Amino acid sequence: MDLSVAFLGTGGPVPTALRGTASVLVTRGGEKLMFDCGEGTQRQMRRSLGLVQVDELYLTHFHLDHCLGLPGLLKTYDLNDREEPLQIFGPVGLHKLMGDFAPLIGRLGFHLEAEELEPGDIVPHVDYELEAFQVEHRTRALGYALLEDDRPGRFDPNEAIRLGVEPGPAFKQLQDGEEVEGKDGQVRPDQVMGEDRLGRAIAITGDTRPCQATVEAARDADLLIHDASFMAEDGERARETGHSTGVEAAEVAAEAEAKMLALVHISSRYHVGKALEEARKAFPNTVAPRDFDTVEIPFPERGEPTLVPKGAKRDTPPSTE
């Protein structure tokens, strides 16, 4: 099953010609999960993926650069005759936020459900779960970890035949975890199935200081998407404002032993290439996606996460990218 992350907005609180405000879209098979919905998100969607039907939307916190695009997106869905229900998740305070947005949105022709989450809460899905974790910002805020279930190991038909299992329905029973009759008695699934294969994992912090909760949430993750608002020279400013430097994000990724780190929320005051170079000294497999770039995440036995450049580029120099 395909798993990818499309970066719709990678900039800080002030959008630029190249970088919009915070939003990423995770696609897993046919499911589409959005994390944050900053100003202009629906236009970013149209410029890249089209106006896709998001199944669930998760807000990390309620600063405007992370949620101001929500009323417009909901109204556009309504004007396009959306019928499918939409669930929105976020920290405590989400109900009040949606109440404040209600006069702006008006009536909707589809069912909208808002659910408040606490750190440690889990949103279950078939074959995976979304777990909320505590981050450290200036306001109540959550990060989210998408954690796939481990998958059964590979079935060995030759070993099953050797144990006297007839090819056919019995093969499927073994793969479904059932014992079947062999030539010398019962054959257990563990006799013909390889070791469980790891699922994939993505951790998304939103705005945060580096913290141990993120390290644990991102442990062995395929991709960590982390706040990198400041360069190291402005570390004190990062501490004052509840953000991280790119180097701090890299140190979190290294401690968590993540496979790839994506820096987002980089302030427009910086040359992104220099911020990336600085972070890579602490964690080499660091990327700084542009808006519309995608990270594709294969199953672990099939390779490593890969950044697919599709990003917005300035038509005329100079570029700070």
Short mmCIF file of C-alpha atoms in Angstrom, two decimals:
data_model
loop_
_atom_site.label_atom_id
_atom_site.label_comp_id
_atom_site.label_asym_id
_atom_site.label_seq_id
_atom_site.Cartn_x
_atom_site.Cartn_y
_atom_site.Cartn_z
CA MET A 1 0.00 0.00 0.00
CA ASP A 2 1.37 3.38 -1.01
CA LEU A 3 2.21 5.92 1.70
CA SER A 4 3.26 9.47 0.84
CA VAL A 5 3.43 12.93 2.37
CA ALA A 6 2.69 16.01 0.25
CA PHE A 7 3.96 19.30 1.66
CA LEU A 8 1.33 21.95 0.94
CA GLY A 9 2.81 24.66 3.17
CA THR A 10 6.36 24.61 4.52
CA GLY A 11 6.92 28.22 5.58
CA GLY A 12 6.62 30.15 8.81
CA PRO A 13 3.73 32.34 9.93
CA VAL A 14 4.31 34.82 7.08
CA PRO A 15 3.66 33.25 3.65
CA THR A 16 6.06 34.07 0.82
CA ALA A 17 6.00 33.63 -2.94
CA LEU A 18 7.57 30.20 -2.50
CA ARG A 19 6.29 28.93 0.84
CA GLY A 20 2.77 28.86 2.22
CA THR A 21 1.69 28.43 5.81
CA ALA A 22 1.58 25.06 7.53
CA SER A 23 -0.15 22.07 5.98
CA VAL A 24 0.80 18.54 4.97
CA LEU A 25 -1.35 15.87 3.35
CA VAL A 26 -0.67 12.21 4.10
CA THR A 27 -2.02 9.72 1.56
CA ARG A 28 -2.22 6.07 2.57
CA GLY A 29 -3.83 3.98 -0.10
CA GLY A 30 -7.15 5.70 -0.75
CA GLU A 31 -7.20 7.60 2.55
CA LYS A 32 -6.18 11.25 2.80
CA LEU A 33 -5.30 12.83 6.13
CA MET A 34 -4.48 16.53 6.45
CA PHE A 35 -2.35 17.93 9.26
CA ASP A 36 -2.88 21.65 9.84
CA CYS A 37 -4.63 23.94 7.41
CA GLY A 38 -2.96 27.33 7.25
CA GLU A 39 -4.08 30.32 5.21
CA GLY A 40 -4.32 29.48 1.50
CA THR A 41 -4.21 25.70 1.91
CA GLN A 42 -7.02 25.04 -0.54
CA ARG A 43 -5.21 27.06 -3.22
CA GLN A 44 -2.05 25.09 -2.52
CA MET A 45 -4.08 21.93 -3.06
CA ARG A 46 -5.40 23.17 -6.38
CA ARG A 47 -1.87 24.07 -7.53
CA SER A 48 -0.56 20.59 -6.80
CA LEU A 49 -2.91 17.69 -6.09
CA GLY A 50 -6.27 19.21 -6.97
CA LEU A 51 -9.06 19.80 -4.48
CA VAL A 52 -8.87 16.33 -2.96
CA GLN A 53 -11.50 15.08 -0.54
CA VAL A 54 -9.76 14.95 2.83
CA ASP A 55 -11.07 12.14 5.05
CA GLU A 56 -9.74 13.46 8.37
CA LEU A 57 -8.10 16.71 9.42
CA TYR A 58 -5.79 17.08 12.42
CA LEU A 59 -4.87 20.45 13.91
CA THR A 60 -1.71 20.66 16.02
CA HIS A 61 -2.80 23.95 17.66
CA PHE A 62 -4.87 27.03 16.95
CA HIS A 63 -2.44 29.75 15.93
CA LEU A 64 -3.74 31.26 12.72
CA ASP A 65 -0.91 30.08 10.47
CA HIS A 66 -2.04 26.53 11.26
CA CYS A 67 -5.84 26.83 11.04
CA LEU A 68 -6.90 29.97 9.15
CA GLY A 69 -7.43 28.03 5.92
CA LEU A 70 -10.02 25.76 7.51
CA PRO A 71 -13.19 27.91 7.09
CA GLY A 72 -12.50 28.49 3.41
CA LEU A 73 -11.75 24.83 2.72
CA LEU A 74 -14.93 23.69 4.45
CA LYS A 75 -17.04 26.22 2.55
CA THR A 76 -15.47 25.22 -0.75
CA TYR A 77 -16.26 21.59 -0.04
CA ASP A 78 -19.86 22.63 0.62
CA LEU A 79 -20.09 24.66 -2.59
CA ASN A 80 -18.75 21.62 -4.46
CA ASP A 81 -21.58 19.49 -3.04
CA ARG A 82 -19.47 17.34 -0.79
CA GLU A 83 -21.56 14.59 0.81
CA GLU A 84 -18.95 12.55 2.70
CA PRO A 85 -18.65 13.33 6.43
CA LEU A 86 -15.45 14.97 7.66
CA GLN A 87 -13.81 14.48 11.06
CA ILE A 88 -11.59 17.16 12.56
CA PHE A 89 -9.31 16.41 15.50
CA GLY A 90 -7.32 18.78 17.67
CA PRO A 91 -6.31 19.71 21.20
CA VAL A 92 -8.77 20.78 23.87
CA GLY A 93 -10.27 24.05 22.64
CA LEU A 94 -11.23 22.66 19.23
CA HIS A 95 -14.94 22.88 19.99
CA LYS A 96 -14.59 26.57 20.85
CA LEU A 97 -12.58 27.20 17.68
CA MET A 98 -15.23 25.56 15.52
CA GLY A 99 -17.89 27.58 17.30
CA ASP A 100 -15.97 30.77 16.54
CA PHE A 101 -15.64 29.73 12.88
CA ALA A 102 -19.33 28.76 12.54
CA PRO A 103 -20.65 32.25 11.57
CA LEU A 104 -17.95 32.46 8.88
CA ILE A 105 -18.70 29.04 7.44
CA GLY A 106 -22.49 29.00 7.62
CA ARG A 107 -24.49 25.83 7.07
CA LEU A 108 -22.76 22.86 5.49
CA GLY A 109 -24.34 20.18 3.34
CA PHE A 110 -22.18 17.43 4.85
CA HIS A 111 -21.71 16.15 8.37
CA LEU A 112 -18.82 17.74 10.27
CA GLU A 113 -17.59 16.22 13.53
CA ALA A 114 -14.98 17.77 15.82
CA GLU A 115 -13.22 15.67 18.46
CA GLU A 116 -10.83 17.00 21.08
CA LEU A 117 -7.78 14.90 21.92
CA GLU A 118 -5.43 14.69 24.87
CA PRO A 119 -1.81 13.48 24.76
CA GLY A 120 -1.82 9.69 24.52
CA ASP A 121 -5.23 9.50 22.85
CA ILE A 122 -5.39 7.14 19.89
CA VAL A 123 -7.58 7.40 16.80
CA PRO A 124 -7.88 3.81 15.51
CA HIS A 125 -7.98 2.86 11.84
CA VAL A 126 -7.79 -0.39 9.91
CA ASP A 127 -4.12 -1.50 9.97
CA TYR A 128 -2.82 1.68 11.63
CA GLU A 129 -3.49 4.27 14.32
CA LEU A 130 -2.98 7.98 14.93
CA GLU A 131 -1.56 8.79 18.35
CA ALA A 132 -1.53 12.30 19.80
CA PHE A 133 1.55 13.30 21.79
CA GLN A 134 2.46 16.31 23.90
CA VAL A 135 4.71 18.96 22.37
CA GLU A 136 6.10 22.10 23.96
CA HIS A 137 4.79 25.34 22.45
CA ARG A 138 3.47 28.57 23.95
CA THR A 139 -0.06 27.27 23.86
CA ARG A 140 -1.84 23.94 24.16
CA ALA A 141 -0.53 21.89 21.26
CA LEU A 142 -0.23 18.31 20.04
CA GLY A 143 1.95 16.36 17.69
CA TYR A 144 0.70 13.28 15.85
CA ALA A 145 2.27 9.92 15.06
CA LEU A 146 0.89 7.68 12.32
CA LEU A 147 1.83 4.12 13.29
CA GLU A 148 1.10 1.19 11.00
CA ASP A 149 0.53 -2.28 12.43
CA ASP A 150 3.26 -4.82 11.85
CA ARG A 151 2.47 -7.09 8.92
CA PRO A 152 2.57 -10.91 8.92
CA GLY A 153 5.76 -12.47 7.59
CA ARG A 154 5.95 -14.04 4.17
CA PHE A 155 4.23 -17.40 3.68
CA ASP A 156 6.52 -20.28 2.65
CA PRO A 157 4.42 -22.60 0.45
CA ASN A 158 7.28 -25.09 -0.01
CA GLU A 159 7.61 -25.56 3.75
CA ALA A 160 3.85 -26.01 4.03
CA ILE A 161 3.91 -28.72 1.37
CA ARG A 162 6.86 -30.40 3.09
CA LEU A 163 4.78 -30.54 6.27
CA GLY A 164 1.99 -32.25 4.34
CA VAL A 165 -0.39 -29.36 3.81
CA GLU A 166 -2.35 -29.61 0.58
CA PRO A 167 -2.25 -26.44 -1.59
CA GLY A 168 -5.57 -24.65 -1.64
CA PRO A 169 -7.81 -23.29 1.13
CA ALA A 170 -5.46 -24.58 3.84
CA PHE A 171 -2.76 -22.19 2.62
CA LYS A 172 -5.06 -19.23 3.21
CA GLN A 173 -6.04 -20.57 6.63
CA LEU A 174 -2.38 -20.63 7.66
CA GLN A 175 -1.88 -17.08 6.41
CA ASP A 176 -4.96 -16.04 8.40
CA GLY A 177 -3.41 -17.44 11.59
CA GLU A 178 -5.25 -20.77 11.77
CA GLU A 179 -3.81 -24.22 12.33
CA VAL A 180 -4.45 -26.87 9.65
CA GLU A 181 -3.96 -30.62 9.32
CA GLY A 182 -0.59 -31.86 8.01
CA LYS A 183 0.84 -35.32 7.40
CA ASP A 184 2.13 -35.62 10.97
CA GLY A 185 -0.53 -33.67 12.82
CA GLN A 186 -1.44 -30.03 13.16
CA VAL A 187 0.64 -27.38 11.36
CA ARG A 188 0.91 -24.02 13.09
CA PRO A 189 1.16 -20.70 11.21
CA ASP A 190 4.53 -19.91 12.83
CA GLN A 191 5.97 -23.01 11.13
CA VAL A 192 5.37 -21.62 7.65
CA MET A 193 5.32 -17.86 8.13
CA GLY A 194 8.41 -15.66 8.30
CA GLU A 195 9.03 -13.04 10.98
CA ASP A 196 6.56 -10.17 11.22
CA ARG A 197 7.44 -7.26 8.92
CA LEU A 198 7.54 -3.78 10.38
CA GLY A 199 4.89 -1.22 9.55
CA ARG A 200 5.77 2.38 8.71
CA ALA A 201 5.67 5.42 10.96
CA ILE A 202 5.44 9.19 10.51
CA ALA A 203 5.69 11.79 13.28
CA ILE A 204 4.52 15.39 12.82
CA THR A 205 5.26 17.95 15.53
CA GLY A 206 3.65 21.20 14.52
CA ASP A 207 5.26 24.10 16.42
CA THR A 208 7.41 22.96 19.33
CA ARG A 209 10.57 23.10 21.33
CA PRO A 210 12.67 19.93 21.13
CA CYS A 211 11.27 17.55 23.73
CA GLN A 212 11.51 13.95 24.88
CA ALA A 213 7.90 13.24 23.93
CA THR A 214 8.80 13.88 20.29
CA VAL A 215 11.83 11.62 20.56
CA GLU A 216 9.63 8.79 21.78
CA ALA A 217 6.88 9.44 19.22
CA ALA A 218 9.46 9.47 16.41
CA ARG A 219 11.39 6.42 17.64
CA ASP A 220 12.53 4.50 14.50
CA ALA A 221 10.08 6.55 12.40
CA ASP A 222 10.45 6.55 8.65
CA LEU A 223 9.85 10.31 8.60
CA LEU A 224 9.92 13.02 11.26
CA ILE A 225 8.43 16.38 10.23
CA HIS A 226 9.73 18.90 12.74
CA ASP A 227 9.51 22.63 13.43
CA ALA A 228 12.75 24.35 12.34
CA SER A 229 11.78 27.99 12.65
CA PHE A 230 15.24 29.33 13.51
CA MET A 231 18.91 28.81 12.76
CA ALA A 232 21.30 28.08 15.62
CA GLU A 233 22.45 31.70 15.85
CA ASP A 234 18.95 32.60 17.04
CA GLY A 235 18.59 29.77 19.54
CA GLU A 236 17.57 32.12 22.34
CA ARG A 237 14.76 33.50 20.20
CA ALA A 238 13.62 29.92 19.52
CA ARG A 239 13.45 29.24 23.25
CA GLU A 240 11.52 32.44 23.91
CA THR A 241 8.90 31.73 21.27
CA GLY A 242 8.41 27.99 21.79
CA HIS A 243 10.03 26.93 18.52
CA SER A 244 13.08 24.91 17.49
CA THR A 245 16.21 25.50 15.49
CA GLY A 246 17.03 23.20 12.60
CA VAL A 247 19.96 21.83 14.59
CA GLU A 248 17.69 21.03 17.53
CA ALA A 249 15.28 19.24 15.19
CA ALA A 250 18.22 17.27 13.80
CA GLU A 251 19.33 16.29 17.29
CA VAL A 252 15.82 15.01 18.04
CA ALA A 253 15.85 12.96 14.83
CA ALA A 254 19.26 11.52 15.69
CA GLU A 255 18.21 10.53 19.21
CA ALA A 256 14.99 8.98 17.88
CA GLU A 257 16.94 7.14 15.16
CA ALA A 258 14.45 8.29 12.54
CA LYS A 259 15.23 7.49 8.92
CA MET A 260 14.53 10.95 7.49
CA LEU A 261 13.97 14.43 8.93
CA ALA A 262 11.95 17.07 7.09
CA LEU A 263 12.44 20.66 8.28
CA VAL A 264 9.35 22.88 8.06
CA HIS A 265 8.14 26.24 9.37
CA ILE A 266 11.49 27.81 8.44
CA SER A 267 11.43 31.57 8.90
CA SER A 268 11.58 33.64 5.72
CA ARG A 269 14.53 35.55 7.20
CA TYR A 270 16.86 32.63 6.42
CA HIS A 271 18.48 31.15 3.34
CA VAL A 272 16.97 27.67 3.37
CA GLY A 273 20.08 26.06 1.92
CA LYS A 274 22.20 27.36 4.80
CA ALA A 275 19.65 26.21 7.38
CA LEU A 276 19.66 22.76 5.78
CA GLU A 277 23.45 22.57 5.69
CA GLU A 278 23.59 23.46 9.38
CA ALA A 279 21.07 20.78 10.37
CA ARG A 280 22.75 18.06 8.29
CA LYS A 281 25.84 18.30 10.47
CA ALA A 282 23.76 16.79 13.28
CA PHE A 283 21.58 14.49 11.15
CA PRO A 284 22.76 13.86 7.58
CA ASN A 285 19.49 12.55 6.14
CA THR A 286 17.73 15.89 6.57
CA VAL A 287 15.64 17.52 3.85
CA ALA A 288 13.93 20.91 3.60
CA PRO A 289 10.96 20.28 1.30
CA ARG A 290 9.58 23.08 -0.83
CA ASP A 291 5.85 23.51 -1.17
CA PHE A 292 4.45 20.68 -3.33
CA ASP A 293 7.42 18.36 -2.76
CA THR A 294 6.49 14.82 -1.74
CA VAL A 295 8.15 12.18 0.41
CA GLU A 296 7.33 8.64 -0.65
CA ILE A 297 7.65 5.99 2.06
CA PRO A 298 7.95 2.36 0.92
CA PHE A 299 7.69 -0.62 3.23
CA PRO A 300 11.00 -1.00 5.09
CA GLU A 301 12.05 -4.12 3.18
CA ARG A 302 11.62 -2.24 -0.11
CA GLY A 303 13.83 0.76 0.54
CA GLU A 304 14.19 4.11 2.28
CA PRO A 305 11.97 7.22 2.24
CA THR A 306 12.62 9.37 -0.80
CA LEU A 307 12.09 13.09 -1.38
CA VAL A 308 10.43 13.68 -4.75
CA PRO A 309 11.03 17.31 -5.81
CA LYS A 310 7.91 18.89 -7.25
CA GLY A 311 8.27 22.17 -5.49
CA ALA A 312 7.47 25.73 -6.42
CA LYS A 313 10.41 27.60 -7.93
CA ARG A 314 10.85 31.29 -8.47
CA ASP A 315 10.70 32.22 -12.17
CA THR A 316 13.24 34.99 -11.83
CA PRO A 317 16.38 35.33 -9.68
CA PRO A 318 17.48 35.83 -7.06
CA SER A 319 16.31 32.72 -5.19
CA THR A 320 17.00 32.03 -1.56
CA GLU A 321 16.19 28.36 -1.98
#
